[in-house]
PDB file of C-alpha atoms in Angstrom:
ATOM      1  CA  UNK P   5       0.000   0.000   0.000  1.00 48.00           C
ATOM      2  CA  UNK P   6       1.577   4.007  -1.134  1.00 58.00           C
ATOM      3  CA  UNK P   7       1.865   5.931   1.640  1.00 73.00           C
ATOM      4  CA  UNK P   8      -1.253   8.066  -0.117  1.00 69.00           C
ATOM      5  CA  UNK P   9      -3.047   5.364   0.097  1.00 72.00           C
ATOM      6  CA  UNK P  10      -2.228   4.521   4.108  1.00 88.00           C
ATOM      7  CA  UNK P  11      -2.939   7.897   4.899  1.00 93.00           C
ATOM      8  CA  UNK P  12      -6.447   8.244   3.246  1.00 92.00           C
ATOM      9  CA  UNK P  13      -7.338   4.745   5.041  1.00 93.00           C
ATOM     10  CA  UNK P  14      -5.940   6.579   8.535  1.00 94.00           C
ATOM     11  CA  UNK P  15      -8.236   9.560   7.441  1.00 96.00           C
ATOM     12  CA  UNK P  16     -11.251   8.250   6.692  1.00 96.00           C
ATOM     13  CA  UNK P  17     -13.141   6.921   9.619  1.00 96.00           C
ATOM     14  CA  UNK P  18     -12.039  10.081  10.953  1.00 96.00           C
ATOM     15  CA  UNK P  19     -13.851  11.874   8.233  1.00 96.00           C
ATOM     16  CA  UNK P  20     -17.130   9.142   8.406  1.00 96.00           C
ATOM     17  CA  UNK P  21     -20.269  11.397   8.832  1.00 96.00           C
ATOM     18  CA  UNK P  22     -18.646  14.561   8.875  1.00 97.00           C
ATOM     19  CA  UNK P  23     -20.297  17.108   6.397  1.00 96.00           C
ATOM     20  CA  UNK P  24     -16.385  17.910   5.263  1.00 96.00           C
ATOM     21  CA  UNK P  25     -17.020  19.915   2.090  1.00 96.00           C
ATOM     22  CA  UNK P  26     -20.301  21.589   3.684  1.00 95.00           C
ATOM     23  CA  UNK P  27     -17.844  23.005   6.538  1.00 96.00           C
ATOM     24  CA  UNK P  28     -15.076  24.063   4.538  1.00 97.00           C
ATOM     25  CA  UNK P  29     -17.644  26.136   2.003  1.00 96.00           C
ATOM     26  CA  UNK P  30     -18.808  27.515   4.541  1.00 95.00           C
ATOM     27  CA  UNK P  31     -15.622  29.354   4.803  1.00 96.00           C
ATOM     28  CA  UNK P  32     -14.822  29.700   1.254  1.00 96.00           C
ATOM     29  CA  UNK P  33     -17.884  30.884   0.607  1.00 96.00           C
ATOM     30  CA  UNK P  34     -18.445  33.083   3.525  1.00 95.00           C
ATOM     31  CA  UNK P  35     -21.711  31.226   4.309  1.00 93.00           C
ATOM     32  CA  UNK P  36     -20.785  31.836   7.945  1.00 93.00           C
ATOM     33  CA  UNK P  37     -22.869  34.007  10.499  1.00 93.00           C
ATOM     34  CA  UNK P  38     -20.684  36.976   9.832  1.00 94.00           C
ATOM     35  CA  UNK P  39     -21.409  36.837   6.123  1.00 94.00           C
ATOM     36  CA  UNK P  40     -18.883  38.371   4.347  1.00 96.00           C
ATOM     37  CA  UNK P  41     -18.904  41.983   6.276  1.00 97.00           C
ATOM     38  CA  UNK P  42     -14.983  42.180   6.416  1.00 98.00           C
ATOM     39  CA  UNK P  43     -15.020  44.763   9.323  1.00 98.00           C
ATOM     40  CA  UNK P  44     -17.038  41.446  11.445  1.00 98.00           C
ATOM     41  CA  UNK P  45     -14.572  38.774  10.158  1.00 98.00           C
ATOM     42  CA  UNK P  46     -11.696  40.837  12.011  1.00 98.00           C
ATOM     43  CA  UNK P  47     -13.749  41.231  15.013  1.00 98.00           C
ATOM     44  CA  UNK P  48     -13.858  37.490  14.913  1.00 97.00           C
ATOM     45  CA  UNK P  49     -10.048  37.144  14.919  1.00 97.00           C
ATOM     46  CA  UNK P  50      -9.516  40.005  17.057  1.00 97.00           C
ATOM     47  CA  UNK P  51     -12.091  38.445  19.847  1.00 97.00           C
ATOM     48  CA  UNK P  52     -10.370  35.095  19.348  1.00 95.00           C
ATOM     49  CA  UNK P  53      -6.740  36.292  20.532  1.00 95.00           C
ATOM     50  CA  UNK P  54      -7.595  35.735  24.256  1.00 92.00           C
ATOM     51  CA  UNK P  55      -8.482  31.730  23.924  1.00 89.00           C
ATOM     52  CA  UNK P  56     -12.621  32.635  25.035  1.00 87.00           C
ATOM     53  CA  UNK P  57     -14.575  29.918  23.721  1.00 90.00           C
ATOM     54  CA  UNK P  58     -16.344  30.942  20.234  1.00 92.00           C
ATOM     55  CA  UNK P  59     -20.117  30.558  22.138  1.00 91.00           C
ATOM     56  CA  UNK P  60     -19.442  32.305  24.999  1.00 89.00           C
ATOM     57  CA  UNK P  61     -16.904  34.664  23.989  1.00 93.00           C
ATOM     58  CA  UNK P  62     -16.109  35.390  20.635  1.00 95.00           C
ATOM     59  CA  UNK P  63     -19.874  35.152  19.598  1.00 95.00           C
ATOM     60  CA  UNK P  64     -21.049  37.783  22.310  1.00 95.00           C
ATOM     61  CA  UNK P  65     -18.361  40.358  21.612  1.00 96.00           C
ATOM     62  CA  UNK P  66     -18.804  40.218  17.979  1.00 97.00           C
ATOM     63  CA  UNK P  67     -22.469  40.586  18.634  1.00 96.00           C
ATOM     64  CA  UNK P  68     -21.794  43.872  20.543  1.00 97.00           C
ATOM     65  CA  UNK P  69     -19.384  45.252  17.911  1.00 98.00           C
ATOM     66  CA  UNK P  70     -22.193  44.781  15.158  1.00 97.00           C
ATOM     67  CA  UNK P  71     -24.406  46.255  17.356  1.00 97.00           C
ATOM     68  CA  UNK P  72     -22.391  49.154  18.878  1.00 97.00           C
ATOM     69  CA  UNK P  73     -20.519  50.212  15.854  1.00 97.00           C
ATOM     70  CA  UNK P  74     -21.712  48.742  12.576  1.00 97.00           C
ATOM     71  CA  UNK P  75     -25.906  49.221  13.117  1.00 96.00           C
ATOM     72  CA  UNK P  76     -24.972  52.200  14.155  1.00 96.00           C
ATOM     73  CA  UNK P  77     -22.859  53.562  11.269  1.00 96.00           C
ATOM     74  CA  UNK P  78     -20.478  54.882  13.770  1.00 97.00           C
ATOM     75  CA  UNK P  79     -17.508  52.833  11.590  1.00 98.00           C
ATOM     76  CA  UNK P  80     -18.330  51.783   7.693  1.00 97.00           C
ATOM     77  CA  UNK P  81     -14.316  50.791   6.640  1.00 98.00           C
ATOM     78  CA  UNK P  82     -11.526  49.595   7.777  1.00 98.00           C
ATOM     79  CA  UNK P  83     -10.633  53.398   7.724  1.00 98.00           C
ATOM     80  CA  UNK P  84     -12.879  54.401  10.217  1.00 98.00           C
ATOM     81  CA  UNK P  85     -12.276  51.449  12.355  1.00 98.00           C
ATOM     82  CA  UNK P  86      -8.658  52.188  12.467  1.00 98.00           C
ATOM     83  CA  UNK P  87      -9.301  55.688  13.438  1.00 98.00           C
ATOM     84  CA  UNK P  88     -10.858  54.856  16.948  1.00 98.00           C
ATOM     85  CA  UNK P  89      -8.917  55.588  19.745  1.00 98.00           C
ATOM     86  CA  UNK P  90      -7.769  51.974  22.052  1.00 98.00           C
ATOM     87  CA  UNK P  91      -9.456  53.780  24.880  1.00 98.00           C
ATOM     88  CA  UNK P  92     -12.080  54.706  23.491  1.00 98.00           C
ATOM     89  CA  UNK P  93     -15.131  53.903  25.871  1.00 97.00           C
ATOM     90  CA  UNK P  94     -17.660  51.766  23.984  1.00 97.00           C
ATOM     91  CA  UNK P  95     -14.772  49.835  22.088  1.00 98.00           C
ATOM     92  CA  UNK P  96     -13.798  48.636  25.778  1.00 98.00           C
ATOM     93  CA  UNK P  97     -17.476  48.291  26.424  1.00 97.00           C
ATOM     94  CA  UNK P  98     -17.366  45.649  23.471  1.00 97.00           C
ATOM     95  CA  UNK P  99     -13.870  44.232  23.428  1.00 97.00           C
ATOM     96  CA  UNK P 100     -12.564  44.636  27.051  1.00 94.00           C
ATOM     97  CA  UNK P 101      -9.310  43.090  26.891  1.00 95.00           C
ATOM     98  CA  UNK P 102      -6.897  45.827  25.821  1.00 97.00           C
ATOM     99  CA  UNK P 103      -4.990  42.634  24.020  1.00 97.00           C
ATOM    100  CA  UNK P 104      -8.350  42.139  21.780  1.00 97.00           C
ATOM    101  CA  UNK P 105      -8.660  46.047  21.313  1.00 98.00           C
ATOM    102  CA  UNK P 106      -5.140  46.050  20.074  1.00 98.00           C
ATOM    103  CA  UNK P 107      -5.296  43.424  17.368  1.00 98.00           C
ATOM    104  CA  UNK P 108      -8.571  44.466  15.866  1.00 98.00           C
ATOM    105  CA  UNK P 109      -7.122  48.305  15.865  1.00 98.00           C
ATOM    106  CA  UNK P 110      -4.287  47.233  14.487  1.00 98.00           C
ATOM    107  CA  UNK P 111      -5.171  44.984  11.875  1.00 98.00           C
ATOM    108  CA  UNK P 112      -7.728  47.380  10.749  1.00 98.00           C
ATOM    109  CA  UNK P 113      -5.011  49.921  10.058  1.00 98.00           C
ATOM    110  CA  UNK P 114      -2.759  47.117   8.282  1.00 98.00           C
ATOM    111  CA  UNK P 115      -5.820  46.457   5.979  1.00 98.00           C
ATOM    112  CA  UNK P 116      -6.371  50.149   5.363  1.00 98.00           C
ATOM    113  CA  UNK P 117      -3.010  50.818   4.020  1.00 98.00           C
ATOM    114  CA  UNK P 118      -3.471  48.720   1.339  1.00 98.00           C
ATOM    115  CA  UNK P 119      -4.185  49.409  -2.571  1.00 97.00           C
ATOM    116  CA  UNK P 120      -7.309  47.553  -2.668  1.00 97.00           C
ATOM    117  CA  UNK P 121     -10.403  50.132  -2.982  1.00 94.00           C
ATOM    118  CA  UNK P 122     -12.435  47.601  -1.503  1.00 97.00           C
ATOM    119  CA  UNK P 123     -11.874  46.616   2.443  1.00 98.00           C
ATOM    120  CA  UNK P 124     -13.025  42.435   1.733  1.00 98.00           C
ATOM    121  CA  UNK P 125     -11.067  42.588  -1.425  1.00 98.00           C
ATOM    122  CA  UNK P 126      -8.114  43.809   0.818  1.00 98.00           C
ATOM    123  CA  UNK P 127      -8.482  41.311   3.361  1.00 98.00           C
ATOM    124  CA  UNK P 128      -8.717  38.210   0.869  1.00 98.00           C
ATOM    125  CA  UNK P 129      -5.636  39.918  -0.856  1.00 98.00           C
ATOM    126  CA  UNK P 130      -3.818  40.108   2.087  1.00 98.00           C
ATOM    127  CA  UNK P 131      -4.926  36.105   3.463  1.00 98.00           C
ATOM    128  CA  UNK P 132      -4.269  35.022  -0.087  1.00 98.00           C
ATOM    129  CA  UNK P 133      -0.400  36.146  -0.566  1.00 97.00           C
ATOM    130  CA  UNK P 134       0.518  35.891   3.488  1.00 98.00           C
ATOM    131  CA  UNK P 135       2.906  33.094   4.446  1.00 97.00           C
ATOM    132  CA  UNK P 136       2.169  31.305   8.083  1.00 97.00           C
ATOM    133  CA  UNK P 137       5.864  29.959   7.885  1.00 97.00           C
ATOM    134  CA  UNK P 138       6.648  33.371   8.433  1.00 96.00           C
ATOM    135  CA  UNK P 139       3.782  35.011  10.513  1.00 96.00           C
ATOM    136  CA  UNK P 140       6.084  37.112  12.475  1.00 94.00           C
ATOM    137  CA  UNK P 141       7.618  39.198   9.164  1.00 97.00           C
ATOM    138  CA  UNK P 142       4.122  39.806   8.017  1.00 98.00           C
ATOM    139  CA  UNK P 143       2.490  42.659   9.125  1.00 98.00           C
ATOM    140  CA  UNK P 144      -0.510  41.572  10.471  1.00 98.00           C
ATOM    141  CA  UNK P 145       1.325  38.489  12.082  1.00 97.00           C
ATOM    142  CA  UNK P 146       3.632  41.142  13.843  1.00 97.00           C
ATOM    143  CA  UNK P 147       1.108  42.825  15.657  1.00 98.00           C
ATOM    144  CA  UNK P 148       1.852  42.113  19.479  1.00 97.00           C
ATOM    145  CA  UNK P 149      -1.018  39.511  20.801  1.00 96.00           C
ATOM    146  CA  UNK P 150      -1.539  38.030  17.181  1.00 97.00           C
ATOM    147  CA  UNK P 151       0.084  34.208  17.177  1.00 95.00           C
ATOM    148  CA  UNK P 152      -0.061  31.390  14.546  1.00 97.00           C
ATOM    149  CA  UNK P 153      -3.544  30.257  15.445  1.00 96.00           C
ATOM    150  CA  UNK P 154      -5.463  34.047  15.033  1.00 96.00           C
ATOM    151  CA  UNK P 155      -3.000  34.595  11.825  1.00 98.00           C
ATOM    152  CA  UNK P 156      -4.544  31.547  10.629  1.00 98.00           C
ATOM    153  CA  UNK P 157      -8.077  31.992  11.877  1.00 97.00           C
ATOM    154  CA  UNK P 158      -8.232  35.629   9.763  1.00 98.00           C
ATOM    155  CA  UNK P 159      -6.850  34.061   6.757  1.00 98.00           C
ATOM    156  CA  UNK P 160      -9.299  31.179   7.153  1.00 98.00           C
ATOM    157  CA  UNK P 161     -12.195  33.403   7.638  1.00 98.00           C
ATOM    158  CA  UNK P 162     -11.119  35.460   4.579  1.00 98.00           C
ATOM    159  CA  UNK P 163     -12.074  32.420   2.807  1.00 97.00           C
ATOM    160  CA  UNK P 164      -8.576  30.926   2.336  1.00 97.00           C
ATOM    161  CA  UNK P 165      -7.754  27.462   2.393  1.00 97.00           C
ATOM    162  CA  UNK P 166      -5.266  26.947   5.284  1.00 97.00           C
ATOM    163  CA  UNK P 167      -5.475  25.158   8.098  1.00 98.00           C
ATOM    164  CA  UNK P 168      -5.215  26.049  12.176  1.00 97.00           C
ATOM    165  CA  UNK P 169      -3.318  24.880  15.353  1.00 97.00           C
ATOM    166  CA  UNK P 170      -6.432  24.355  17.079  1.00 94.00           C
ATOM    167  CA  UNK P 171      -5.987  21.918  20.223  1.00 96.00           C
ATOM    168  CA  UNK P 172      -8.858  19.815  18.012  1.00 97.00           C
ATOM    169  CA  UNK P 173      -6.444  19.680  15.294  1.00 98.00           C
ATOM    170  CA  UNK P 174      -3.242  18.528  17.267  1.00 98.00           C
ATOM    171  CA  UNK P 175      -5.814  15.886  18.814  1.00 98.00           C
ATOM    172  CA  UNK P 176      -6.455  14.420  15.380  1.00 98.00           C
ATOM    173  CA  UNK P 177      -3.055  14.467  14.181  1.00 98.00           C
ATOM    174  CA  UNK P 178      -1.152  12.834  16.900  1.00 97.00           C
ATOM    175  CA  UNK P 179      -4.303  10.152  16.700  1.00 97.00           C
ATOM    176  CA  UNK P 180      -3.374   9.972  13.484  1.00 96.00           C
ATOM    177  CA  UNK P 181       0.349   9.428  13.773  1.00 96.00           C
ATOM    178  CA  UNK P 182      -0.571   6.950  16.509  1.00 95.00           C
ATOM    179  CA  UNK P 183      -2.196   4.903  13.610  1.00 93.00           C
ATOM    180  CA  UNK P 184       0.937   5.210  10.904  1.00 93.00           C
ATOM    181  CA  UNK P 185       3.656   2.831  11.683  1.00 83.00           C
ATOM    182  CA  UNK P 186       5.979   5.512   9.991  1.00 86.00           C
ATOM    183  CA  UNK P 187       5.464   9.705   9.872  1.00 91.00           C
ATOM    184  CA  UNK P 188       7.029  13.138  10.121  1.00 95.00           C
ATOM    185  CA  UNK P 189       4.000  14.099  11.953  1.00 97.00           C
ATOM    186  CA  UNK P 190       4.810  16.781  15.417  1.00 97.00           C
ATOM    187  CA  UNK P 191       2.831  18.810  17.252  1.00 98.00           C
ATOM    188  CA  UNK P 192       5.459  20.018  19.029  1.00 98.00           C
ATOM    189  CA  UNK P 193       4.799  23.718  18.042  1.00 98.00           C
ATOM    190  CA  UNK P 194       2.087  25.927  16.219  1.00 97.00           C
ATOM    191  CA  UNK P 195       4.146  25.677  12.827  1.00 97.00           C
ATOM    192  CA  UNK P 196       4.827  22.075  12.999  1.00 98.00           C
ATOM    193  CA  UNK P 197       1.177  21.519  13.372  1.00 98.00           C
ATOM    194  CA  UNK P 198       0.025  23.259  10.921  1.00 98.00           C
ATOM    195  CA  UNK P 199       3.171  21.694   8.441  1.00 98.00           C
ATOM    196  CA  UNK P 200       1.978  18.241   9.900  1.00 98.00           C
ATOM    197  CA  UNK P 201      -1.725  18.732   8.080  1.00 98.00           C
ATOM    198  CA  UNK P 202      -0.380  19.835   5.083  1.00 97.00           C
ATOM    199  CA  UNK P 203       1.515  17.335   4.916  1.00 97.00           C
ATOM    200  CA  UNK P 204      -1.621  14.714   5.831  1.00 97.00           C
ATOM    201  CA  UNK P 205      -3.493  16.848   2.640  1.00 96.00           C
ATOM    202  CA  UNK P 206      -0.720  15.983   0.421  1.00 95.00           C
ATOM    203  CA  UNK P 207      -1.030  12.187   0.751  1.00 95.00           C
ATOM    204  CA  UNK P 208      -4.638  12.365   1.001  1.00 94.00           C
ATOM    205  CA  UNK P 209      -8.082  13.835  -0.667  1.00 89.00           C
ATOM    206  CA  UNK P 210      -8.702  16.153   1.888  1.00 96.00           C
ATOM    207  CA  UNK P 211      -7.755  19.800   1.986  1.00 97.00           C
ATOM    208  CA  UNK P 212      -5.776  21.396   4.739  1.00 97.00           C
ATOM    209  CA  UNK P 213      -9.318  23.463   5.260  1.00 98.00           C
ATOM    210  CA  UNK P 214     -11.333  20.038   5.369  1.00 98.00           C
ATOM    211  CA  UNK P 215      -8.762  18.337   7.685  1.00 98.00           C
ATOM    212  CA  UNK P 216      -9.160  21.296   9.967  1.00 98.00           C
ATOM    213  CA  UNK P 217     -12.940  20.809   9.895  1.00 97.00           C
ATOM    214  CA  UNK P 218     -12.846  17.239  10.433  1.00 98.00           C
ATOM    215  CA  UNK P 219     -10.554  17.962  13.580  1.00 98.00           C
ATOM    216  CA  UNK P 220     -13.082  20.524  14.829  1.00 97.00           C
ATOM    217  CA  UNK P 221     -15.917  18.468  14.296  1.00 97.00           C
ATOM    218  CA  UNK P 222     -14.028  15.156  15.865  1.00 97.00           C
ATOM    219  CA  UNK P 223     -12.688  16.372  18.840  1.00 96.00           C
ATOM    220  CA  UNK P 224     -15.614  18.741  19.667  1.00 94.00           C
ATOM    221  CA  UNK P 225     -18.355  18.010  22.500  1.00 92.00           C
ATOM    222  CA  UNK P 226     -21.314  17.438  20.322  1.00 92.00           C
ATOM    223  CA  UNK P 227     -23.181  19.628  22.663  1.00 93.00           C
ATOM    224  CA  UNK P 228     -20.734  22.680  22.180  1.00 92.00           C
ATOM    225  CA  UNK P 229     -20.482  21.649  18.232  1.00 90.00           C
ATOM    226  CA  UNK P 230     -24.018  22.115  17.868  1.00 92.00           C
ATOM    227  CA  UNK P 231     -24.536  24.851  19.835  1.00 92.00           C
ATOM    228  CA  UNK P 232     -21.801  26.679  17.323  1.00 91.00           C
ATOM    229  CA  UNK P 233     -23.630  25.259  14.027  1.00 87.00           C
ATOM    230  CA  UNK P 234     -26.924  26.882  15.341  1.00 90.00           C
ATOM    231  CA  UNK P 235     -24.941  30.543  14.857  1.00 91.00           C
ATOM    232  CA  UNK P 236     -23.445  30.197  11.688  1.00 86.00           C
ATOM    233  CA  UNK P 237     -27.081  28.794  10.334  1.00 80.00           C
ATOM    234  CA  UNK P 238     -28.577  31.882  10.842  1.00 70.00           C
ATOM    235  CA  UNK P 239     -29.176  34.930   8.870  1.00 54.00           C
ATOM    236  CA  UNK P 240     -26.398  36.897   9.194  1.00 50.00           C
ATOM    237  CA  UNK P 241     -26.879  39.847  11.282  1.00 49.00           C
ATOM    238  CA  UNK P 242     -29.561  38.351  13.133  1.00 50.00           C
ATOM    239  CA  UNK P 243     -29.271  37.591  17.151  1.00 50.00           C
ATOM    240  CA  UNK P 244     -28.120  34.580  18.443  1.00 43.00           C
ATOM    241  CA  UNK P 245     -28.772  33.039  21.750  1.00 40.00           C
ATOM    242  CA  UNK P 246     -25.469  32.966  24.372  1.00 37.00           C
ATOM    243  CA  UNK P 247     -21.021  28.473  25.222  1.00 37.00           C
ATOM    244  CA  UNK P 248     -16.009  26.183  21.723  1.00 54.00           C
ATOM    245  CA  UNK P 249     -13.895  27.064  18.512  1.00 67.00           C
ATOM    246  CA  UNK P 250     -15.875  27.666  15.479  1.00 70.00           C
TER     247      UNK P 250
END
């Protein structure tokens, strides 16, 4: 047996009645519960850069951006957004953390610099050309209190096909490598993780998006999984009720 196949007969009980392309589309196709409002989808990776669950944190504090500054037309671009001041009172209303504050201020100014007359166009420009291998020379990856896993969370919710260090993630790989007599596979550190699926997409069908999924979906409490699914099914824009990665 090639080592493709071994791989793709490791993979795929992993993969058994996951809806993998359905949950990968979702981000390519920004069929998520932020839609494809760009000024959300770095709230999103913003809120995720203190480790809150995506239910009980991320969710909420998105929730109150939309609400606070985007129904409100107090910001309408990456411009505006980048123009607010880190103490400004209802962005720590919102945020809190000065750490989340930070990121989303920052990236918002990254984003605005560029040539792109469009702010979603910019982002998807930006996640499309950046390099995780070197995060840290980029300049989103730069900004203090943004690490692999929110580098790779904003390119992933720009709709790019990458894949993140989640904890789910290192679960399924070192399962995986468990089940190969013989692999480079390490989880040893954010980059090696990520390297480690890419290099399970390689020898297999799956994409480095749809092995993410799969992780997420495998190593998630059903409870909390579902509980995330019933956000992003919604109409974007709409409220959600209060809980995991998403």
């Amino acid at each position: 047996m090639s080592s493709e196949q071994t791989v793709r007969a490791v993979l795929d009980p992993y993969a058994d009645g996951v809806p993998v392309r359905e949950l990968a589309a979702a981000f390519h196709e920004h069929r998520r519960w932020t839609g494809d409002d760009p000024l959300l989808l770095i709230a999103e990776a913003a809120a995720s850069t203190t480790g809150q669950s995506f239910v009980g944190g991320i969710e909420p504090t998105v929730s109150r951006f939309r609400d606070a500054f985007i129904e409100t037309d107090r910001v309408d671009s990456f411009a505006d957004l980048a123009a607010l001041e880190l103490a400004d009172d209802e962005l720590v209303a919102v945020f809190g953390a000065k750490r989340k504050r930070h990121v989303l201020l920052e990236i918002a100014r990254v984003l605005a610099d560029r040539p792109e007359d469009d702010d979603l166009d910019a982002l998807i420009a930006w996640a499309s050309a950046a390099d995780h291998y070197r995060y840290d020379e980029d300049p989103i990856g730069s900004i203090a209190g943004v690490g692999p896993s929110s580098y790779q969370y904003l390119r992933q919710l720009a709709g790019v096909e990458t894949i993140r260090p989640l904890p789910q993630v290192v679960a399924l790989i070192d399962a995986v490598a468990d089940d190969l007599e013989d692999s480079p596979l390490d989880t040893a550190t954010d980059l090696r993780t990520i390297a480690s699926g890419e290099w399970l997409s390689f020898l297999s069908s799956y994409s480095p998006l749809q092995i993410d999924r799969i992780a997420w979906w495998t190593f998630t409490d059903e409870a909390d999984r579902e509980a995330v699914r019933a956000i992003h099914e919604r109409e974007p824009g709409s409220d959600a009720p209060p809980g995991s990665d998403g």
